[in-house]
Amino acid sequence: DCHRTCSPVRAARGRHRCDPRRPAVGRLTAVTDTQQARDELTSKLKRTEVQHRGSSIPGREIVVVLTEIPCGVESGWHVHPGEEVGYILEGTVEMMIKDEQTLTLHSGDGFLIPPDTPHNALDVGPDSGQMLSTYLVAEGAPLARFVDPPPT
């Protein structure tokens, strides 16, 4: 029980380590119904919110998500209400971005998706891919929403 081990200052401020209102820092959290409603990609891919905090930029929040993409699976065309700064942890991913050449990203590669830019990720195998993405997004907006593919 952290209430016995918290400092008196933390306890006085109501900032116990077990307080559910305290932001998750460096711990993985399960996808909740609320998160799924805010992140349509959870219907197709395994996405684990690693961190979710306010930002020093008014009206913005920072969300860090670990995404697992099985071999041969696409995320589907989608957008985010802010920047996505990502890093491929494992696998090879083709990143299709509207009006840009398709990127082939390998383990160790980074990428940047501008706000509200339609894009689609496909794991080309041979194994499942994993990416870690940091989103700097509009506060309270859905983290991801599906959109129609761009015309070819």
CSV table of N, CA and C in Angstrom, one decimal:
chain,number,residue,atom,x,y,z
A,1,ASP,N,0.8,-1.2,0.0
A,1,ASP,CA,0.0,0.0,0.0
A,1,ASP,C,0.9,1.2,0.0
A,2,CYS,N,0.8,2.1,-1.1
A,2,CYS,CA,1.7,3.2,-1.2
A,2,CYS,C,1.4,4.3,-0.2
A,3,HIS,N,0.2,4.3,0.4
A,3,HIS,CA,-0.2,5.4,1.3
A,3,HIS,C,0.7,5.4,2.5
A,4,ARG,N,1.3,4.2,2.9
A,4,ARG,CA,2.2,4.2,4.0
A,4,ARG,C,3.6,4.6,3.6
A,5,THR,N,3.9,4.5,2.3
A,5,THR,CA,5.3,4.8,1.9
A,5,THR,C,5.4,6.1,1.1
A,6,CYS,N,4.3,6.8,0.8
A,6,CYS,CA,4.4,8.1,0.2
A,6,CYS,C,4.9,9.2,1.1
A,7,SER,N,5.6,10.1,0.5
A,7,SER,CA,6.1,11.2,1.4
A,7,SER,C,4.9,12.0,1.9
A,8,PRO,N,5.0,12.7,3.0
A,8,PRO,CA,4.0,13.6,3.5
A,8,PRO,C,3.5,14.6,2.5
A,9,VAL,N,4.5,15.1,1.7
A,9,VAL,CA,4.1,16.2,0.7
A,9,VAL,C,3.2,15.6,-0.3
A,10,ARG,N,3.6,14.4,-0.9
A,10,ARG,CA,2.8,13.7,-1.9
A,10,ARG,C,1.4,13.4,-1.3
A,11,ALA,N,1.4,12.9,-0.1
A,11,ALA,CA,0.1,12.5,0.5
A,11,ALA,C,-0.8,13.8,0.7
A,12,ALA,N,-0.2,14.9,1.1
A,12,ALA,CA,-1.0,16.1,1.3
A,12,ALA,C,-1.5,16.6,0.0
A,13,ARG,N,-0.8,16.4,-1.1
A,13,ARG,CA,-1.3,16.9,-2.4
A,13,ARG,C,-2.2,15.8,-3.1
A,14,GLY,N,-2.4,14.7,-2.5
A,14,GLY,CA,-3.2,13.7,-3.1
A,14,GLY,C,-2.6,13.0,-4.3
A,15,ARG,N,-1.2,12.9,-4.3
A,15,ARG,CA,-0.5,12.4,-5.4
A,15,ARG,C,0.1,11.0,-5.1
A,16,HIS,N,-0.7,10.1,-4.6
A,16,HIS,CA,-0.2,8.8,-4.3
A,16,HIS,C,0.1,8.1,-5.6
A,17,ARG,N,1.1,7.2,-5.5
A,17,ARG,CA,1.5,6.4,-6.7
A,17,ARG,C,0.3,5.5,-7.2
A,18,CYS,N,-0.6,5.2,-6.4
A,18,CYS,CA,-1.7,4.3,-6.8
A,18,CYS,C,-2.9,5.1,-7.2
A,19,ASP,N,-2.8,6.4,-7.2
A,19,ASP,CA,-4.0,7.3,-7.6
A,19,ASP,C,-4.2,7.1,-9.1
A,20,PRO,N,-5.5,6.6,-9.5
A,20,PRO,CA,-5.8,6.4,-10.9
A,20,PRO,C,-5.7,7.7,-11.8
A,21,ARG,N,-5.8,8.8,-11.1
A,21,ARG,CA,-5.8,10.1,-11.9
A,21,ARG,C,-4.3,10.5,-12.2
A,22,ARG,N,-3.4,9.8,-11.5
A,22,ARG,CA,-2.0,10.1,-11.8
A,22,ARG,C,-1.6,9.6,-13.2
A,23,PRO,N,-0.9,10.3,-14.0
A,23,PRO,CA,-0.6,9.8,-15.4
A,23,PRO,C,0.3,8.6,-15.3
A,24,ALA,N,0.1,7.7,-16.2
A,24,ALA,CA,1.0,6.5,-16.3
A,24,ALA,C,2.3,7.0,-16.9
A,25,VAL,N,3.4,6.7,-16.2
A,25,VAL,CA,4.7,7.0,-16.6
A,25,VAL,C,5.5,5.7,-16.7
A,26,GLY,N,5.8,5.4,-18.0
A,26,GLY,CA,6.7,4.2,-18.2
A,26,GLY,C,6.0,2.9,-17.9
A,27,ARG,N,4.7,2.8,-17.8
A,27,ARG,CA,4.0,1.6,-17.6
A,27,ARG,C,3.0,1.4,-18.6
A,28,LEU,N,2.8,0.1,-19.1
A,28,LEU,CA,1.9,-0.2,-20.1
A,28,LEU,C,0.5,-0.3,-19.5
A,29,THR,N,-0.5,0.2,-20.2
A,29,THR,CA,-1.9,0.1,-19.7
A,29,THR,C,-2.7,-0.6,-20.8
A,30,ALA,N,-3.7,-1.3,-20.3
A,30,ALA,CA,-4.6,-2.0,-21.2
A,30,ALA,C,-5.5,-1.0,-22.0
A,31,VAL,N,-5.9,-1.5,-23.2
A,31,VAL,CA,-6.8,-0.6,-24.0
A,31,VAL,C,-8.2,-0.7,-23.3
A,32,THR,N,-8.7,0.5,-23.0
A,32,THR,CA,-10.1,0.6,-22.4
A,32,THR,C,-11.1,0.9,-23.5
A,33,ASP,N,-12.4,0.8,-23.2
A,33,ASP,CA,-13.4,1.2,-24.1
A,33,ASP,C,-13.3,2.6,-24.5
A,34,THR,N,-12.9,3.5,-23.6
A,34,THR,CA,-12.8,4.9,-23.9
A,34,THR,C,-11.6,5.1,-24.9
A,35,GLN,N,-10.5,4.4,-24.7
A,35,GLN,CA,-9.4,4.6,-25.6
A,35,GLN,C,-9.8,4.1,-26.9
A,36,GLN,N,-10.5,2.9,-27.0
A,36,GLN,CA,-10.9,2.4,-28.3
A,36,GLN,C,-11.8,3.4,-29.0
A,37,ALA,N,-12.6,4.1,-28.3
A,37,ALA,CA,-13.5,5.0,-29.0
A,37,ALA,C,-12.7,6.2,-29.5
A,38,ARG,N,-11.6,6.5,-28.8
A,38,ARG,CA,-10.7,7.7,-29.2
A,38,ARG,C,-9.7,7.2,-30.2
A,39,ASP,N,-9.5,5.9,-30.4
A,39,ASP,CA,-8.5,5.4,-31.3
A,39,ASP,C,-9.0,4.3,-32.2
A,40,GLU,N,-9.5,4.6,-33.4
A,40,GLU,CA,-10.2,3.6,-34.2
A,40,GLU,C,-9.2,2.5,-34.6
A,41,LEU,N,-7.9,2.7,-34.6
A,41,LEU,CA,-7.0,1.7,-35.0
A,41,LEU,C,-7.0,0.5,-34.1
A,42,THR,N,-7.5,0.7,-32.9
A,42,THR,CA,-7.5,-0.5,-31.9
A,42,THR,C,-8.4,-1.6,-32.4
A,43,SER,N,-9.3,-1.3,-33.4
A,43,SER,CA,-10.2,-2.3,-33.9
A,43,SER,C,-9.4,-3.2,-34.9
A,44,LYS,N,-8.3,-2.8,-35.4
A,44,LYS,CA,-7.5,-3.6,-36.4
A,44,LYS,C,-6.1,-4.1,-35.9
A,45,LEU,N,-5.5,-3.3,-35.0
A,45,LEU,CA,-4.2,-3.6,-34.5
A,45,LEU,C,-4.1,-3.6,-33.0
A,46,LYS,N,-3.1,-4.3,-32.5
A,46,LYS,CA,-2.9,-4.2,-31.1
A,46,LYS,C,-2.1,-3.0,-30.8
A,47,ARG,N,-2.7,-2.1,-30.0
A,47,ARG,CA,-2.1,-0.8,-29.6
A,47,ARG,C,-2.2,-0.7,-28.1
A,48,THR,N,-1.0,-0.4,-27.6
A,48,THR,CA,-0.9,-0.2,-26.1
A,48,THR,C,-0.4,1.2,-25.8
A,49,GLU,N,-1.3,1.9,-25.1
A,49,GLU,CA,-0.9,3.2,-24.7
A,49,GLU,C,0.1,3.1,-23.5
A,50,VAL,N,1.3,3.7,-23.8
A,50,VAL,CA,2.4,3.6,-22.9
A,50,VAL,C,2.4,4.8,-22.0
A,51,GLN,N,2.0,6.0,-22.5
A,51,GLN,CA,2.0,7.2,-21.7
A,51,GLN,C,1.0,8.2,-22.3
A,52,HIS,N,0.4,9.0,-21.5
A,52,HIS,CA,-0.6,10.0,-21.9
A,52,HIS,C,-0.5,11.1,-20.9
A,53,ARG,N,0.0,12.3,-21.4
A,53,ARG,CA,0.2,13.4,-20.5
A,53,ARG,C,-0.2,14.7,-21.2
A,54,GLY,N,-0.4,15.7,-20.4
A,54,GLY,CA,-0.6,17.1,-20.9
A,54,GLY,C,0.7,17.6,-21.5
A,55,SER,N,0.6,18.6,-22.3
A,55,SER,CA,1.8,19.2,-23.0
A,55,SER,C,2.0,20.6,-22.5
A,56,SER,N,3.2,21.1,-22.6
A,56,SER,CA,3.4,22.5,-22.3
A,56,SER,C,2.8,23.4,-23.4
A,57,ILE,N,2.4,22.9,-24.5
A,57,ILE,CA,1.8,23.6,-25.6
A,57,ILE,C,0.3,23.6,-25.2
A,58,PRO,N,-0.3,24.8,-25.0
A,58,PRO,CA,-1.7,24.9,-24.7
A,58,PRO,C,-2.6,24.2,-25.7
A,59,GLY,N,-3.6,23.4,-25.2
A,59,GLY,CA,-4.5,22.7,-26.1
A,59,GLY,C,-4.0,21.4,-26.7
A,60,ARG,N,-2.8,21.0,-26.4
A,60,ARG,CA,-2.2,19.8,-26.9
A,60,ARG,C,-1.9,18.8,-25.8
A,61,GLU,N,-1.9,17.5,-26.2
A,61,GLU,CA,-1.5,16.5,-25.2
A,61,GLU,C,-0.5,15.5,-26.0
A,62,ILE,N,0.3,14.8,-25.2
A,62,ILE,CA,1.3,13.9,-25.7
A,62,ILE,C,0.8,12.5,-25.4
A,63,VAL,N,0.8,11.6,-26.4
A,63,VAL,CA,0.4,10.2,-26.2
A,63,VAL,C,1.4,9.3,-26.9
A,64,VAL,N,1.9,8.4,-26.1
A,64,VAL,CA,2.9,7.4,-26.7
A,64,VAL,C,2.2,6.1,-26.8
A,65,VAL,N,2.3,5.4,-28.0
A,65,VAL,CA,1.6,4.2,-28.2
A,65,VAL,C,2.6,3.2,-28.9
A,66,LEU,N,2.5,1.9,-28.4
A,66,LEU,CA,3.2,0.8,-29.0
A,66,LEU,C,2.2,0.1,-29.9
A,67,THR,N,2.5,0.0,-31.2
A,67,THR,CA,1.6,-0.7,-32.1
A,67,THR,C,2.3,-1.9,-32.6
A,68,GLU,N,1.5,-3.0,-32.6
A,68,GLU,CA,2.0,-4.3,-33.2
A,68,GLU,C,1.2,-4.6,-34.5
A,69,ILE,N,1.9,-4.8,-35.6
A,69,ILE,CA,1.2,-5.1,-36.9
A,69,ILE,C,1.6,-6.5,-37.3
A,70,PRO,N,0.7,-7.4,-37.4
A,70,PRO,CA,1.0,-8.7,-37.9
A,70,PRO,C,1.4,-8.7,-39.3
A,71,CYS,N,2.2,-9.6,-39.7
A,71,CYS,CA,2.7,-9.7,-41.1
A,71,CYS,C,1.6,-9.8,-42.1
A,72,GLY,N,1.6,-8.9,-43.1
A,72,GLY,CA,0.6,-8.9,-44.1
A,72,GLY,C,-0.6,-8.0,-43.8
A,73,VAL,N,-0.7,-7.4,-42.6
A,73,VAL,CA,-1.8,-6.7,-42.2
A,73,VAL,C,-1.6,-5.2,-42.4
A,74,GLU,N,-2.6,-4.5,-42.9
A,74,GLU,CA,-2.5,-3.0,-43.1
A,74,GLU,C,-3.3,-2.3,-41.9
A,75,SER,N,-2.8,-1.1,-41.6
A,75,SER,CA,-3.5,-0.4,-40.5
A,75,SER,C,-4.8,0.2,-41.1
A,76,GLY,N,-4.9,0.4,-42.4
A,76,GLY,CA,-6.0,1.1,-43.0
A,76,GLY,C,-5.7,2.6,-43.0
A,77,TRP,N,-6.2,3.3,-44.1
A,77,TRP,CA,-6.0,4.7,-44.2
A,77,TRP,C,-6.6,5.4,-43.0
A,78,HIS,N,-5.8,6.3,-42.4
A,78,HIS,CA,-6.2,7.0,-41.2
A,78,HIS,C,-5.5,8.3,-41.0
A,79,VAL,N,-6.0,9.2,-40.1
A,79,VAL,CA,-5.3,10.4,-39.8
A,79,VAL,C,-5.2,10.6,-38.3
A,80,HIS,N,-4.4,11.5,-37.8
A,80,HIS,CA,-4.2,11.9,-36.4
A,80,HIS,C,-4.4,13.4,-36.3
A,81,PRO,N,-4.9,13.9,-35.2
A,81,PRO,CA,-5.1,15.3,-35.1
A,81,PRO,C,-3.9,16.1,-34.6
A,82,GLY,N,-2.7,15.7,-35.1
A,82,GLY,CA,-1.5,16.3,-34.7
A,82,GLY,C,-0.3,15.4,-35.3
A,83,GLU,N,0.9,15.8,-35.0
A,83,GLU,CA,2.0,15.1,-35.5
A,83,GLU,C,2.2,13.7,-34.9
A,84,GLU,N,2.7,12.7,-35.7
A,84,GLU,CA,3.1,11.4,-35.3
A,84,GLU,C,4.6,11.3,-35.5
A,85,VAL,N,5.3,11.1,-34.5
A,85,VAL,CA,6.8,10.8,-34.6
A,85,VAL,C,7.0,9.4,-34.2
A,86,GLY,N,7.4,8.6,-35.2
A,86,GLY,CA,7.5,7.1,-34.9
A,86,GLY,C,8.9,6.5,-35.1
A,87,TYR,N,9.0,5.3,-34.6
A,87,TYR,CA,10.3,4.6,-34.7
A,87,TYR,C,9.9,3.1,-34.8
A,88,ILE,N,10.5,2.5,-35.8
A,88,ILE,CA,10.2,1.0,-36.1
A,88,ILE,C,11.1,0.2,-35.1
A,89,LEU,N,10.5,-0.5,-34.2
A,89,LEU,CA,11.3,-1.4,-33.3
A,89,LEU,C,11.6,-2.7,-33.9
A,90,GLU,N,10.7,-3.3,-34.6
A,90,GLU,CA,10.9,-4.6,-35.3
A,90,GLU,C,10.1,-4.7,-36.6
A,91,GLY,N,10.7,-5.4,-37.5
A,91,GLY,CA,10.0,-5.7,-38.8
A,91,GLY,C,10.3,-4.7,-39.9
A,92,THR,N,9.5,-4.9,-40.9
A,92,THR,CA,9.6,-4.0,-42.1
A,92,THR,C,8.2,-3.5,-42.4
A,93,VAL,N,8.1,-2.2,-42.5
A,93,VAL,CA,6.8,-1.6,-42.7
A,93,VAL,C,6.8,-0.7,-43.9
A,94,GLU,N,5.8,-0.9,-44.8
A,94,GLU,CA,5.6,0.1,-45.9
A,94,GLU,C,4.7,1.2,-45.4
A,95,MET,N,5.1,2.4,-45.4
A,95,MET,CA,4.3,3.5,-45.0
A,95,MET,C,3.9,4.3,-46.2
A,96,MET,N,2.6,4.2,-46.5
A,96,MET,CA,2.0,5.0,-47.6
A,96,MET,C,1.5,6.3,-47.0
A,97,ILE,N,1.9,7.4,-47.6
A,97,ILE,CA,1.5,8.7,-47.1
A,97,ILE,C,0.9,9.5,-48.3
A,98,LYS,N,-0.2,10.1,-48.2
A,98,LYS,CA,-0.9,10.8,-49.3
A,98,LYS,C,0.1,11.8,-49.9
A,99,ASP,N,0.1,11.7,-51.2
A,99,ASP,CA,0.9,12.7,-52.0
A,99,ASP,C,2.4,12.5,-51.8
A,100,GLU,N,2.9,11.4,-51.3
A,100,GLU,CA,4.3,11.2,-51.1
A,100,GLU,C,4.6,9.8,-51.6
A,101,GLN,N,5.9,9.5,-51.8
A,101,GLN,CA,6.4,8.2,-52.2
A,101,GLN,C,6.2,7.3,-51.0
A,102,THR,N,5.9,6.0,-51.2
A,102,THR,CA,5.8,5.0,-50.2
A,102,THR,C,7.2,4.8,-49.6
A,103,LEU,N,7.3,4.8,-48.2
A,103,LEU,CA,8.5,4.6,-47.5
A,103,LEU,C,8.6,3.1,-47.1
A,104,THR,N,9.8,2.5,-47.3
A,104,THR,CA,10.0,1.2,-46.7
A,104,THR,C,10.9,1.4,-45.5
A,105,LEU,N,10.3,1.1,-44.3
A,105,LEU,CA,10.9,1.3,-43.0
A,105,LEU,C,11.3,0.0,-42.4
A,106,HIS,N,12.6,0.0,-41.9
A,106,HIS,CA,13.1,-1.2,-41.3
A,106,HIS,C,13.4,-0.9,-39.8
A,107,SER,N,13.6,-2.0,-39.0
A,107,SER,CA,13.9,-1.8,-37.6
A,107,SER,C,15.0,-0.8,-37.5
A,108,GLY,N,14.8,0.2,-36.6
A,108,GLY,CA,15.7,1.3,-36.4
A,108,GLY,C,15.4,2.6,-37.2
A,109,ASP,N,14.5,2.5,-38.1
A,109,ASP,CA,14.1,3.7,-38.9
A,109,ASP,C,13.1,4.5,-38.1
A,110,GLY,N,13.2,5.8,-38.3
A,110,GLY,CA,12.2,6.8,-37.8
A,110,GLY,C,11.3,7.3,-38.9
A,111,PHE,N,10.2,7.9,-38.5
A,111,PHE,CA,9.3,8.6,-39.5
A,111,PHE,C,8.5,9.7,-38.8
A,112,LEU,N,8.0,10.6,-39.7
A,112,LEU,CA,7.2,11.7,-39.2
A,112,LEU,C,6.0,11.8,-40.1
A,113,ILE,N,4.8,11.8,-39.5
A,113,ILE,CA,3.6,12.1,-40.3
A,113,ILE,C,3.0,13.4,-39.8
A,114,PRO,N,2.8,14.3,-40.8
A,114,PRO,CA,2.2,15.6,-40.4
A,114,PRO,C,0.8,15.5,-39.9
A,115,PRO,N,0.3,16.5,-39.2
A,115,PRO,CA,-1.1,16.5,-38.8
A,115,PRO,C,-2.1,16.3,-39.9
A,116,ASP,N,-3.2,15.5,-39.6
A,116,ASP,CA,-4.3,15.3,-40.5
A,116,ASP,C,-3.9,14.8,-41.9
A,117,THR,N,-2.8,14.1,-42.0
A,117,THR,CA,-2.3,13.6,-43.3
A,117,THR,C,-2.7,12.1,-43.4
A,118,PRO,N,-3.5,11.7,-44.4
A,118,PRO,CA,-3.9,10.3,-44.5
A,118,PRO,C,-2.6,9.4,-44.8
A,119,HIS,N,-2.6,8.3,-44.1
A,119,HIS,CA,-1.5,7.4,-44.3
A,119,HIS,C,-1.9,6.0,-43.9
A,120,ASN,N,-1.2,5.0,-44.3
A,120,ASN,CA,-1.5,3.6,-44.1
A,120,ASN,C,-0.2,2.8,-44.0
A,121,ALA,N,-0.1,2.0,-43.0
A,121,ALA,CA,1.1,1.2,-42.7
A,121,ALA,C,0.8,-0.3,-43.0
A,122,LEU,N,1.7,-1.0,-43.7
A,122,LEU,CA,1.6,-2.4,-44.1
A,122,LEU,C,2.8,-3.1,-43.6
A,123,ASP,N,2.7,-4.1,-42.8
A,123,ASP,CA,3.8,-4.9,-42.4
A,123,ASP,C,4.1,-5.9,-43.5
A,124,VAL,N,5.3,-5.9,-44.1
A,124,VAL,CA,5.6,-6.7,-45.2
A,124,VAL,C,6.3,-8.0,-44.8
A,125,GLY,N,6.5,-8.2,-43.5
A,125,GLY,CA,7.1,-9.4,-43.0
A,125,GLY,C,8.6,-9.5,-43.1
A,126,PRO,N,9.2,-10.6,-42.9
A,126,PRO,CA,8.5,-11.9,-42.7
A,126,PRO,C,7.8,-12.1,-41.3
A,127,ASP,N,8.2,-11.2,-40.4
A,127,ASP,CA,7.6,-11.3,-39.0
A,127,ASP,C,6.7,-10.1,-38.7
A,128,SER,N,6.1,-10.1,-37.6
A,128,SER,CA,5.2,-9.0,-37.2
A,128,SER,C,6.1,-7.8,-36.9
A,129,GLY,N,5.5,-6.6,-37.2
A,129,GLY,CA,6.3,-5.4,-36.9
A,129,GLY,C,5.8,-4.7,-35.6
A,130,GLN,N,6.7,-3.9,-35.1
A,130,GLN,CA,6.3,-3.1,-33.9
A,130,GLN,C,6.8,-1.7,-34.1
A,131,MET,N,6.0,-0.7,-33.8
A,131,MET,CA,6.5,0.6,-33.9
A,131,MET,C,6.0,1.4,-32.6
A,132,LEU,N,6.9,2.3,-32.2
A,132,LEU,CA,6.6,3.2,-31.1
A,132,LEU,C,6.4,4.6,-31.6
A,133,SER,N,5.2,5.1,-31.3
A,133,SER,CA,4.8,6.4,-31.9
A,133,SER,C,4.5,7.4,-30.8
A,134,THR,N,5.0,8.6,-30.9
A,134,THR,CA,4.6,9.7,-30.0
A,134,THR,C,3.8,10.7,-30.8
A,135,TYR,N,2.6,11.0,-30.2
A,135,TYR,CA,1.7,11.9,-30.9
A,135,TYR,C,1.6,13.1,-30.1
A,136,LEU,N,1.7,14.3,-30.8
A,136,LEU,CA,1.4,15.6,-30.2
A,136,LEU,C,0.1,16.1,-30.8
A,137,VAL,N,-1.0,15.9,-30.1
A,137,VAL,CA,-2.3,16.0,-30.7
A,137,VAL,C,-3.2,17.0,-29.9
A,138,ALA,N,-4.3,17.4,-30.6
A,138,ALA,CA,-5.3,18.2,-30.0
A,138,ALA,C,-5.9,17.5,-28.8
A,139,GLU,N,-6.0,18.3,-27.7
A,139,GLU,CA,-6.5,17.7,-26.5
A,139,GLU,C,-7.9,17.2,-26.6
A,140,GLY,N,-8.2,16.0,-26.2
A,140,GLY,CA,-9.5,15.4,-26.2
A,140,GLY,C,-10.0,14.9,-27.6
A,141,ALA,N,-9.3,15.2,-28.6
A,141,ALA,CA,-9.7,14.7,-30.0
A,141,ALA,C,-9.4,13.2,-30.1
A,142,PRO,N,-10.1,12.5,-31.0
A,142,PRO,CA,-9.8,11.1,-31.2
A,142,PRO,C,-8.3,11.0,-31.7
A,143,LEU,N,-7.6,10.0,-31.2
A,143,LEU,CA,-6.2,9.9,-31.5
A,143,LEU,C,-6.0,9.4,-33.0
A,144,ALA,N,-6.9,8.6,-33.5
A,144,ALA,CA,-6.9,8.2,-34.9
A,144,ALA,C,-8.3,7.9,-35.4
A,145,ARG,N,-8.5,8.3,-36.6
A,145,ARG,CA,-9.8,8.0,-37.2
A,145,ARG,C,-9.5,7.6,-38.7
A,146,PHE,N,-10.3,6.6,-39.1
A,146,PHE,CA,-10.2,6.1,-40.5
A,146,PHE,C,-10.7,7.1,-41.5
A,147,VAL,N,-10.1,7.1,-42.6
A,147,VAL,CA,-10.5,8.0,-43.7
A,147,VAL,C,-10.5,7.1,-45.0
A,148,ASP,N,-11.2,7.6,-46.1
A,148,ASP,CA,-11.1,7.0,-47.4
A,148,ASP,C,-9.7,7.0,-47.9
A,149,PRO,N,-9.3,6.0,-48.7
A,149,PRO,CA,-8.0,6.0,-49.3
A,149,PRO,C,-8.0,7.1,-50.3
A,150,PRO,N,-6.8,7.7,-50.5
A,150,PRO,CA,-6.7,8.8,-51.6
A,150,PRO,C,-6.9,8.2,-53.0
A,151,PRO,N,-7.4,9.0,-53.9
A,151,PRO,CA,-7.6,8.4,-55.3
A,151,PRO,C,-6.3,8.0,-55.9
A,152,THR,N,-6.3,7.0,-56.7
A,152,THR,CA,-5.0,6.5,-57.3
A,152,THR,C,-4.9,7.0,-58.7
